[in-house]
Amino acid sequence: MTQPEEECRRRFRAAVDVIQSLPKNGSYRPSYEVMLRFYGLYKQAVFGPCRSSRPGFWDPVGRYKWDAWSRLGEMSGEDAMTEYVEEMKKVAQEVIDSVPVNKKTA
Ligand code: ST9
Protein backbone atom coordinates (compact mmCIF):
# COMPACT_ATOMS: atom_id res chain seq x y z
CA MET A 1 0.00 0.00 0.00
CA THR A 2 1.37 3.43 -0.88
CA GLN A 3 1.76 6.08 1.79
CA PRO A 4 -1.19 8.26 0.65
CA GLU A 5 -3.44 5.15 0.65
CA GLU A 6 -2.37 4.29 4.16
CA GLU A 7 -3.01 7.85 5.30
CA CYS A 8 -6.48 7.79 3.72
CA ARG A 9 -7.32 4.51 5.47
CA ARG A 10 -6.05 5.82 8.81
CA ARG A 11 -8.18 8.98 8.58
CA PHE A 12 -11.22 6.93 7.60
CA ARG A 13 -10.77 4.54 10.56
CA ALA A 14 -10.47 7.52 12.89
CA ALA A 15 -13.67 9.10 11.49
CA VAL A 16 -15.53 5.78 11.76
CA ASP A 17 -14.41 5.41 15.38
CA VAL A 18 -15.61 8.92 16.23
CA ILE A 19 -19.04 8.31 14.74
CA GLN A 20 -19.39 4.90 16.37
CA SER A 21 -18.53 6.35 19.76
CA LEU A 22 -21.00 9.26 19.62
CA PRO A 23 -23.92 8.83 22.02
CA LYS A 24 -27.13 7.80 20.23
CA ASN A 25 -28.94 10.76 21.72
CA GLY A 26 -27.17 14.06 22.14
CA SER A 27 -27.67 17.74 21.48
CA TYR A 28 -26.93 17.17 17.79
CA ARG A 29 -29.58 15.32 15.80
CA PRO A 30 -28.34 14.24 12.37
CA SER A 31 -31.00 14.29 9.66
CA TYR A 32 -31.91 11.05 7.87
CA GLU A 33 -30.22 12.47 4.82
CA VAL A 34 -26.94 12.91 6.71
CA MET A 35 -27.15 9.44 8.29
CA LEU A 36 -27.84 7.82 4.93
CA ARG A 37 -24.95 9.64 3.34
CA PHE A 38 -22.56 8.31 6.00
CA TYR A 39 -24.11 4.88 5.73
CA GLY A 40 -23.67 4.64 1.94
CA LEU A 41 -20.08 5.86 2.03
CA TYR A 42 -19.22 3.49 4.90
CA LYS A 43 -20.64 0.47 3.07
CA GLN A 44 -18.91 1.43 -0.17
CA ALA A 45 -15.58 1.94 1.61
CA VAL A 46 -15.73 -1.29 3.61
CA PHE A 47 -17.66 -3.67 1.33
CA GLY A 48 -17.32 -2.12 -2.14
CA PRO A 49 -20.21 -1.57 -4.59
CA CYS A 50 -23.70 -2.71 -3.58
CA ARG A 51 -24.47 -6.06 -5.24
CA SER A 52 -27.49 -7.22 -3.23
CA SER A 53 -31.06 -6.93 -4.48
CA ARG A 54 -33.27 -4.05 -3.33
CA PRO A 55 -35.34 -4.90 -0.21
CA GLY A 56 -39.06 -5.22 -0.75
CA PHE A 57 -42.10 -3.15 0.21
CA TRP A 58 -42.16 -4.42 3.82
CA ASP A 59 -38.68 -3.10 4.56
CA PRO A 60 -38.75 0.65 3.84
CA VAL A 61 -35.69 1.38 6.03
CA GLY A 62 -33.74 -1.34 4.24
CA ARG A 63 -34.76 0.23 0.93
CA TYR A 64 -33.54 3.70 1.96
CA LYS A 65 -30.24 2.19 3.09
CA TRP A 66 -29.90 0.17 -0.09
CA ASP A 67 -30.64 3.27 -2.21
CA ALA A 68 -28.03 5.33 -0.36
CA TRP A 69 -25.41 2.66 -0.98
CA SER A 70 -26.24 1.61 -4.53
CA ARG A 71 -26.43 5.26 -5.63
CA LEU A 72 -22.63 5.38 -5.23
CA GLY A 73 -22.27 2.95 -8.14
CA GLU A 74 -18.69 1.89 -8.80
CA MET A 75 -17.04 4.61 -6.66
CA SER A 76 -13.65 3.36 -5.45
CA GLY A 77 -13.06 2.45 -1.80
CA GLU A 78 -10.46 5.16 -1.51
CA ASP A 79 -12.82 7.84 -2.84
CA ALA A 80 -15.55 6.64 -0.46
CA MET A 81 -13.13 6.85 2.49
CA THR A 82 -12.05 10.35 1.49
CA GLU A 83 -15.65 11.53 1.09
CA TYR A 84 -16.62 10.02 4.44
CA VAL A 85 -13.85 11.99 6.16
CA GLU A 86 -14.76 15.19 4.27
CA GLU A 87 -18.43 14.74 5.17
CA MET A 88 -17.52 14.36 8.82
CA LYS A 89 -15.44 17.53 8.77
CA LYS A 90 -18.35 19.38 7.13
CA VAL A 91 -20.88 18.18 9.71
CA ALA A 92 -18.47 18.88 12.59
CA GLN A 93 -18.00 22.43 11.28
CA GLU A 94 -21.78 22.90 11.02
CA VAL A 95 -22.12 21.75 14.63
CA ILE A 96 -19.41 24.18 15.74
CA ASP A 97 -21.03 27.03 13.78
CA SER A 98 -24.41 26.32 15.37
CA VAL A 99 -23.05 26.90 18.90
CA PRO A 100 -24.06 30.41 20.05
CA VAL A 101 -21.07 32.77 20.23
CA ASN A 102 -21.47 33.41 23.98
CA LYS A 103 -21.20 29.65 24.61
CA LYS A 104 -18.06 29.46 22.48
CA THR A 105 -16.29 32.11 24.55
CA ALA A 106 -17.64 31.01 27.93
C1 ST9 B 1 -24.03 14.64 19.99
C2 ST9 B 1 -22.68 15.13 20.48
O1 ST9 B 1 -25.02 15.28 20.03
C3 ST9 B 1 -22.14 16.30 19.71
C4 ST9 B 1 -22.07 16.07 18.25
C5 ST9 B 1 -20.74 16.34 17.65
C6 ST9 B 1 -20.80 16.07 16.19
C7 ST9 B 1 -19.47 15.79 15.59
C8 ST9 B 1 -19.61 15.65 14.11
C9 ST9 B 1 -19.36 14.29 13.58
C10 ST9 B 1 -20.35 13.87 12.52
C11 ST9 B 1 -21.57 13.15 13.06
C12 ST9 B 1 -22.44 12.55 12.05
C13 ST9 B 1 -23.34 11.47 12.51
C14 ST9 B 1 -23.81 10.56 11.46
C15 ST9 B 1 -24.35 9.28 11.80
C16 ST9 B 1 -24.18 8.23 10.82
C17 ST9 B 1 -24.81 6.94 11.03
C18 ST9 B 1 -24.80 5.89 9.97
N1 ST9 B 1 -20.67 4.97 9.63
O2 ST9 B 1 -23.90 -2.50 13.88
P1 ST9 B 1 -25.08 -1.61 13.65
C19 ST9 B 1 -23.31 0.56 9.51
S1 ST9 B 1 -24.04 13.06 19.34
C20 ST9 B 1 -21.66 4.59 8.82
O3 ST9 B 1 -26.44 -2.18 13.74
P2 ST9 B 1 -24.11 0.09 15.72
C21 ST9 B 1 -23.20 -0.95 9.70
O4 ST9 B 1 -22.37 -1.54 8.70
C22 ST9 B 1 -25.71 12.69 18.93
N2 ST9 B 1 -22.28 3.39 8.89
O5 ST9 B 1 -25.10 -0.37 14.61
C23 ST9 B 1 -24.65 -1.40 9.59
O6 ST9 B 1 -25.02 -1.62 8.25
P3 ST9 B 1 -26.15 -2.72 7.88
C24 ST9 B 1 -25.83 12.08 17.62
C25 ST9 B 1 -21.87 2.55 9.84
O7 ST9 B 1 -22.72 -0.47 15.58
C26 ST9 B 1 -25.43 -0.17 10.14
O8 ST9 B 1 -24.54 0.95 10.11
N3 ST9 B 1 -25.33 10.72 17.62
C27 ST9 B 1 -20.83 2.86 10.72
O9 ST9 B 1 -24.83 -0.10 17.00
C28 ST9 B 1 -25.91 -0.36 11.55
O10 ST9 B 1 -24.86 -0.89 12.28
C29 ST9 B 1 -25.18 10.06 16.49
O11 ST9 B 1 -25.41 10.54 15.40
C30 ST9 B 1 -20.22 4.15 10.60
N4 ST9 B 1 -19.25 4.57 11.41
O12 ST9 B 1 -24.05 1.66 15.40
C31 ST9 B 1 -24.67 8.65 16.65
N5 ST9 B 1 -20.62 1.83 11.56
O13 ST9 B 1 -27.41 -2.29 8.55
C32 ST9 B 1 -23.94 8.20 15.42
C33 ST9 B 1 -21.49 0.88 11.23
O14 ST9 B 1 -26.24 -2.68 6.38
N6 ST9 B 1 -23.57 6.79 15.52
N7 ST9 B 1 -22.25 1.30 10.19
O15 ST9 B 1 -25.64 -4.02 8.39
C34 ST9 B 1 -24.48 5.78 15.34
O16 ST9 B 1 -25.64 5.99 15.08
C35 ST9 B 1 -23.95 4.36 15.47
O17 ST9 B 1 -22.71 4.34 16.14
C36 ST9 B 1 -23.80 3.62 14.08
C37 ST9 B 1 -23.29 2.20 14.36
C38 ST9 B 1 -25.15 3.50 13.38
C39 ST9 B 1 -22.80 4.36 13.18
PDB file of C-alpha atoms and ligand atoms in Angstrom:
ATOM      1  CA  MET A   1       0.000   0.000   0.000  1.00  0.00           C
ATOM      2  CA  THR A   2       1.371   3.428  -0.880  1.00  0.00           C
ATOM      3  CA  GLN A   3       1.762   6.075   1.792  1.00  0.00           C
ATOM      4  CA  PRO A   4      -1.194   8.257   0.651  1.00  0.00           C
ATOM      5  CA  GLU A   5      -3.443   5.147   0.647  1.00  0.00           C
ATOM      6  CA  GLU A   6      -2.374   4.286   4.157  1.00  0.00           C
ATOM      7  CA  GLU A   7      -3.011   7.850   5.300  1.00  0.00           C
ATOM      8  CA  CYS A   8      -6.480   7.795   3.718  1.00  0.00           C
ATOM      9  CA  ARG A   9      -7.318   4.505   5.472  1.00  0.00           C
ATOM     10  CA  ARG A  10      -6.048   5.823   8.814  1.00  0.00           C
ATOM     11  CA  ARG A  11      -8.183   8.979   8.583  1.00  0.00           C
ATOM     12  CA  PHE A  12     -11.224   6.931   7.601  1.00  0.00           C
ATOM     13  CA  ARG A  13     -10.771   4.541  10.557  1.00  0.00           C
ATOM     14  CA  ALA A  14     -10.467   7.520  12.893  1.00  0.00           C
ATOM     15  CA  ALA A  15     -13.668   9.102  11.486  1.00  0.00           C
ATOM     16  CA  VAL A  16     -15.534   5.783  11.761  1.00  0.00           C
ATOM     17  CA  ASP A  17     -14.413   5.409  15.382  1.00  0.00           C
ATOM     18  CA  VAL A  18     -15.608   8.921  16.228  1.00  0.00           C
ATOM     19  CA  ILE A  19     -19.038   8.307  14.737  1.00  0.00           C
ATOM     20  CA  GLN A  20     -19.388   4.901  16.375  1.00  0.00           C
ATOM     21  CA  SER A  21     -18.526   6.352  19.757  1.00  0.00           C
ATOM     22  CA  LEU A  22     -21.002   9.264  19.616  1.00  0.00           C
ATOM     23  CA  PRO A  23     -23.918   8.826  22.022  1.00  0.00           C
ATOM     24  CA  LYS A  24     -27.126   7.798  20.231  1.00  0.00           C
ATOM     25  CA  ASN A  25     -28.940  10.759  21.721  1.00  0.00           C
ATOM     26  CA  GLY A  26     -27.170  14.057  22.139  1.00  0.00           C
ATOM     27  CA  SER A  27     -27.670  17.739  21.475  1.00  0.00           C
ATOM     28  CA  TYR A  28     -26.926  17.174  17.791  1.00  0.00           C
ATOM     29  CA  ARG A  29     -29.582  15.323  15.801  1.00  0.00           C
ATOM     30  CA  PRO A  30     -28.342  14.240  12.370  1.00  0.00           C
ATOM     31  CA  SER A  31     -31.001  14.292   9.658  1.00  0.00           C
ATOM     32  CA  TYR A  32     -31.915  11.048   7.874  1.00  0.00           C
ATOM     33  CA  GLU A  33     -30.222  12.468   4.817  1.00  0.00           C
ATOM     34  CA  VAL A  34     -26.937  12.911   6.714  1.00  0.00           C
ATOM     35  CA  MET A  35     -27.149   9.442   8.289  1.00  0.00           C
ATOM     36  CA  LEU A  36     -27.836   7.818   4.933  1.00  0.00           C
ATOM     37  CA  ARG A  37     -24.952   9.643   3.339  1.00  0.00           C
ATOM     38  CA  PHE A  38     -22.558   8.311   6.002  1.00  0.00           C
ATOM     39  CA  TYR A  39     -24.108   4.879   5.732  1.00  0.00           C
ATOM     40  CA  GLY A  40     -23.666   4.644   1.941  1.00  0.00           C
ATOM     41  CA  LEU A  41     -20.077   5.862   2.035  1.00  0.00           C
ATOM     42  CA  TYR A  42     -19.222   3.491   4.897  1.00  0.00           C
ATOM     43  CA  LYS A  43     -20.636   0.473   3.066  1.00  0.00           C
ATOM     44  CA  GLN A  44     -18.912   1.433  -0.167  1.00  0.00           C
ATOM     45  CA  ALA A  45     -15.576   1.937   1.609  1.00  0.00           C
ATOM     46  CA  VAL A  46     -15.734  -1.286   3.608  1.00  0.00           C
ATOM     47  CA  PHE A  47     -17.663  -3.674   1.333  1.00  0.00           C
ATOM     48  CA  GLY A  48     -17.317  -2.119  -2.138  1.00  0.00           C
ATOM     49  CA  PRO A  49     -20.210  -1.573  -4.591  1.00  0.00           C
ATOM     50  CA  CYS A  50     -23.697  -2.709  -3.577  1.00  0.00           C
ATOM     51  CA  ARG A  51     -24.467  -6.063  -5.243  1.00  0.00           C
ATOM     52  CA  SER A  52     -27.488  -7.221  -3.225  1.00  0.00           C
ATOM     53  CA  SER A  53     -31.060  -6.935  -4.482  1.00  0.00           C
ATOM     54  CA  ARG A  54     -33.271  -4.053  -3.334  1.00  0.00           C
ATOM     55  CA  PRO A  55     -35.337  -4.898  -0.212  1.00  0.00           C
ATOM     56  CA  GLY A  56     -39.062  -5.220  -0.746  1.00  0.00           C
ATOM     57  CA  PHE A  57     -42.100  -3.153   0.215  1.00  0.00           C
ATOM     58  CA  TRP A  58     -42.157  -4.417   3.823  1.00  0.00           C
ATOM     59  CA  ASP A  59     -38.684  -3.104   4.565  1.00  0.00           C
ATOM     60  CA  PRO A  60     -38.749   0.646   3.845  1.00  0.00           C
ATOM     61  CA  VAL A  61     -35.689   1.384   6.029  1.00  0.00           C
ATOM     62  CA  GLY A  62     -33.738  -1.335   4.236  1.00  0.00           C
ATOM     63  CA  ARG A  63     -34.757   0.227   0.929  1.00  0.00           C
ATOM     64  CA  TYR A  64     -33.537   3.698   1.962  1.00  0.00           C
ATOM     65  CA  LYS A  65     -30.239   2.193   3.086  1.00  0.00           C
ATOM     66  CA  TRP A  66     -29.904   0.172  -0.094  1.00  0.00           C
ATOM     67  CA  ASP A  67     -30.638   3.267  -2.212  1.00  0.00           C
ATOM     68  CA  ALA A  68     -28.025   5.327  -0.363  1.00  0.00           C
ATOM     69  CA  TRP A  69     -25.405   2.659  -0.982  1.00  0.00           C
ATOM     70  CA  SER A  70     -26.237   1.609  -4.533  1.00  0.00           C
ATOM     71  CA  ARG A  71     -26.434   5.263  -5.627  1.00  0.00           C
ATOM     72  CA  LEU A  72     -22.634   5.384  -5.235  1.00  0.00           C
ATOM     73  CA  GLY A  73     -22.267   2.949  -8.141  1.00  0.00           C
ATOM     74  CA  GLU A  74     -18.693   1.892  -8.800  1.00  0.00           C
ATOM     75  CA  MET A  75     -17.045   4.611  -6.659  1.00  0.00           C
ATOM     76  CA  SER A  76     -13.648   3.356  -5.445  1.00  0.00           C
ATOM     77  CA  GLY A  77     -13.057   2.455  -1.805  1.00  0.00           C
ATOM     78  CA  GLU A  78     -10.464   5.155  -1.514  1.00  0.00           C
ATOM     79  CA  ASP A  79     -12.824   7.844  -2.838  1.00  0.00           C
ATOM     80  CA  ALA A  80     -15.549   6.638  -0.465  1.00  0.00           C
ATOM     81  CA  MET A  81     -13.128   6.848   2.488  1.00  0.00           C
ATOM     82  CA  THR A  82     -12.046  10.346   1.486  1.00  0.00           C
ATOM     83  CA  GLU A  83     -15.651  11.526   1.095  1.00  0.00           C
ATOM     84  CA  TYR A  84     -16.616  10.016   4.439  1.00  0.00           C
ATOM     85  CA  VAL A  85     -13.854  11.985   6.164  1.00  0.00           C
ATOM     86  CA  GLU A  86     -14.762  15.188   4.266  1.00  0.00           C
ATOM     87  CA  GLU A  87     -18.427  14.744   5.171  1.00  0.00           C
ATOM     88  CA  MET A  88     -17.522  14.356   8.823  1.00  0.00           C
ATOM     89  CA  LYS A  89     -15.442  17.528   8.766  1.00  0.00           C
ATOM     90  CA  LYS A  90     -18.351  19.381   7.131  1.00  0.00           C
ATOM     91  CA  VAL A  91     -20.876  18.181   9.709  1.00  0.00           C
ATOM     92  CA  ALA A  92     -18.473  18.884  12.589  1.00  0.00           C
ATOM     93  CA  GLN A  93     -18.003  22.429  11.277  1.00  0.00           C
ATOM     94  CA  GLU A  94     -21.780  22.902  11.025  1.00  0.00           C
ATOM     95  CA  VAL A  95     -22.125  21.750  14.631  1.00  0.00           C
ATOM     96  CA  ILE A  96     -19.408  24.182  15.738  1.00  0.00           C
ATOM     97  CA  ASP A  97     -21.034  27.031  13.784  1.00  0.00           C
ATOM     98  CA  SER A  98     -24.407  26.322  15.374  1.00  0.00           C
ATOM     99  CA  VAL A  99     -23.054  26.904  18.895  1.00  0.00           C
ATOM    100  CA  PRO A 100     -24.059  30.414  20.052  1.00  0.00           C
ATOM    101  CA  VAL A 101     -21.069  32.772  20.226  1.00  0.00           C
ATOM    102  CA  ASN A 102     -21.472  33.413  23.979  1.00  0.00           C
ATOM    103  CA  LYS A 103     -21.196  29.651  24.607  1.00  0.00           C
ATOM    104  CA  LYS A 104     -18.057  29.456  22.484  1.00  0.00           C
ATOM    105  CA  THR A 105     -16.289  32.108  24.550  1.00  0.00           C
ATOM    106  CA  ALA A 106     -17.639  31.012  27.929  1.00  0.00           C
TER     107      ALA A 106
HETATM  108  C1  ST9 B   1     -24.026  14.639  19.994  1.00  0.00           C
HETATM  109  C2  ST9 B   1     -22.678  15.130  20.482  1.00  0.00           C
HETATM  110  O1  ST9 B   1     -25.022  15.277  20.028  1.00  0.00           O
HETATM  111  C3  ST9 B   1     -22.141  16.301  19.711  1.00  0.00           C
HETATM  112  C4  ST9 B   1     -22.069  16.067  18.246  1.00  0.00           C
HETATM  113  C5  ST9 B   1     -20.744  16.344  17.652  1.00  0.00           C
HETATM  114  C6  ST9 B   1     -20.797  16.070  16.188  1.00  0.00           C
HETATM  115  C7  ST9 B   1     -19.469  15.791  15.587  1.00  0.00           C
HETATM  116  C8  ST9 B   1     -19.613  15.650  14.111  1.00  0.00           C
HETATM  117  C9  ST9 B   1     -19.360  14.293  13.583  1.00  0.00           C
HETATM  118  C10 ST9 B   1     -20.349  13.866  12.524  1.00  0.00           C
HETATM  119  C11 ST9 B   1     -21.565  13.145  13.056  1.00  0.00           C
HETATM  120  C12 ST9 B   1     -22.436  12.546  12.049  1.00  0.00           C
HETATM  121  C13 ST9 B   1     -23.340  11.473  12.506  1.00  0.00           C
HETATM  122  C14 ST9 B   1     -23.809  10.558  11.459  1.00  0.00           C
HETATM  123  C15 ST9 B   1     -24.348   9.283  11.800  1.00  0.00           C
HETATM  124  C16 ST9 B   1     -24.180   8.234  10.819  1.00  0.00           C
HETATM  125  C17 ST9 B   1     -24.811   6.945  11.030  1.00  0.00           C
HETATM  126  C18 ST9 B   1     -24.803   5.888   9.968  1.00  0.00           C
HETATM  127  N1  ST9 B   1     -20.671   4.973   9.629  1.00  0.00           N
HETATM  128  O2  ST9 B   1     -23.899  -2.504  13.885  1.00  0.00           O
HETATM  129  P1  ST9 B   1     -25.084  -1.613  13.652  1.00  0.00           P
HETATM  130  C19 ST9 B   1     -23.307   0.559   9.511  1.00  0.00           C
HETATM  131  S1  ST9 B   1     -24.041  13.055  19.339  1.00  0.00           S
HETATM  132  C20 ST9 B   1     -21.655   4.589   8.824  1.00  0.00           C
HETATM  133  O3  ST9 B   1     -26.437  -2.182  13.737  1.00  0.00           O
HETATM  134  P2  ST9 B   1     -24.105   0.088  15.724  1.00  0.00           P
HETATM  135  C21 ST9 B   1     -23.204  -0.950   9.696  1.00  0.00           C
HETATM  136  O4  ST9 B   1     -22.368  -1.540   8.697  1.00  0.00           O
HETATM  137  C22 ST9 B   1     -25.710  12.688  18.933  1.00  0.00           C
HETATM  138  N2  ST9 B   1     -22.278   3.395   8.893  1.00  0.00           N
HETATM  139  O5  ST9 B   1     -25.097  -0.375  14.613  1.00  0.00           O
HETATM  140  C23 ST9 B   1     -24.646  -1.396   9.587  1.00  0.00           C
HETATM  141  O6  ST9 B   1     -25.019  -1.620   8.252  1.00  0.00           O
HETATM  142  P3  ST9 B   1     -26.153  -2.722   7.883  1.00  0.00           P
HETATM  143  C24 ST9 B   1     -25.834  12.080  17.619  1.00  0.00           C
HETATM  144  C25 ST9 B   1     -21.867   2.546   9.839  1.00  0.00           C
HETATM  145  O7  ST9 B   1     -22.723  -0.468  15.581  1.00  0.00           O
HETATM  146  C26 ST9 B   1     -25.434  -0.170  10.137  1.00  0.00           C
HETATM  147  O8  ST9 B   1     -24.535   0.948  10.107  1.00  0.00           O
HETATM  148  N3  ST9 B   1     -25.332  10.725  17.622  1.00  0.00           N
HETATM  149  C27 ST9 B   1     -20.829   2.863  10.722  1.00  0.00           C
HETATM  150  O9  ST9 B   1     -24.825  -0.100  16.998  1.00  0.00           O
HETATM  151  C28 ST9 B   1     -25.913  -0.357  11.554  1.00  0.00           C
HETATM  152  O10 ST9 B   1     -24.865  -0.890  12.278  1.00  0.00           O
HETATM  153  C29 ST9 B   1     -25.178  10.062  16.489  1.00  0.00           C
HETATM  154  O11 ST9 B   1     -25.409  10.542  15.404  1.00  0.00           O
HETATM  155  C30 ST9 B   1     -20.225   4.148  10.600  1.00  0.00           C
HETATM  156  N4  ST9 B   1     -19.249   4.566  11.410  1.00  0.00           N
HETATM  157  O12 ST9 B   1     -24.048   1.660  15.402  1.00  0.00           O
HETATM  158  C31 ST9 B   1     -24.667   8.652  16.653  1.00  0.00           C
HETATM  159  N5  ST9 B   1     -20.624   1.831  11.559  1.00  0.00           N
HETATM  160  O13 ST9 B   1     -27.409  -2.289   8.552  1.00  0.00           O
HETATM  161  C32 ST9 B   1     -23.937   8.197  15.422  1.00  0.00           C
HETATM  162  C33 ST9 B   1     -21.490   0.879  11.228  1.00  0.00           C
HETATM  163  O14 ST9 B   1     -26.241  -2.676   6.385  1.00  0.00           O
HETATM  164  N6  ST9 B   1     -23.573   6.794  15.522  1.00  0.00           N
HETATM  165  N7  ST9 B   1     -22.248   1.296  10.187  1.00  0.00           N
HETATM  166  O15 ST9 B   1     -25.641  -4.024   8.393  1.00  0.00           O
HETATM  167  C34 ST9 B   1     -24.479   5.778  15.339  1.00  0.00           C
HETATM  168  O16 ST9 B   1     -25.644   5.990  15.077  1.00  0.00           O
HETATM  169  C35 ST9 B   1     -23.952   4.356  15.469  1.00  0.00           C
HETATM  170  O17 ST9 B   1     -22.712   4.341  16.138  1.00  0.00           O
HETATM  171  C36 ST9 B   1     -23.800   3.621  14.079  1.00  0.00           C
HETATM  172  C37 ST9 B   1     -23.292   2.204  14.364  1.00  0.00           C
HETATM  173  C38 ST9 B   1     -25.148   3.502  13.383  1.00  0.00           C
HETATM  174  C39 ST9 B   1     -22.796   4.356  13.182  1.00  0.00           C
END
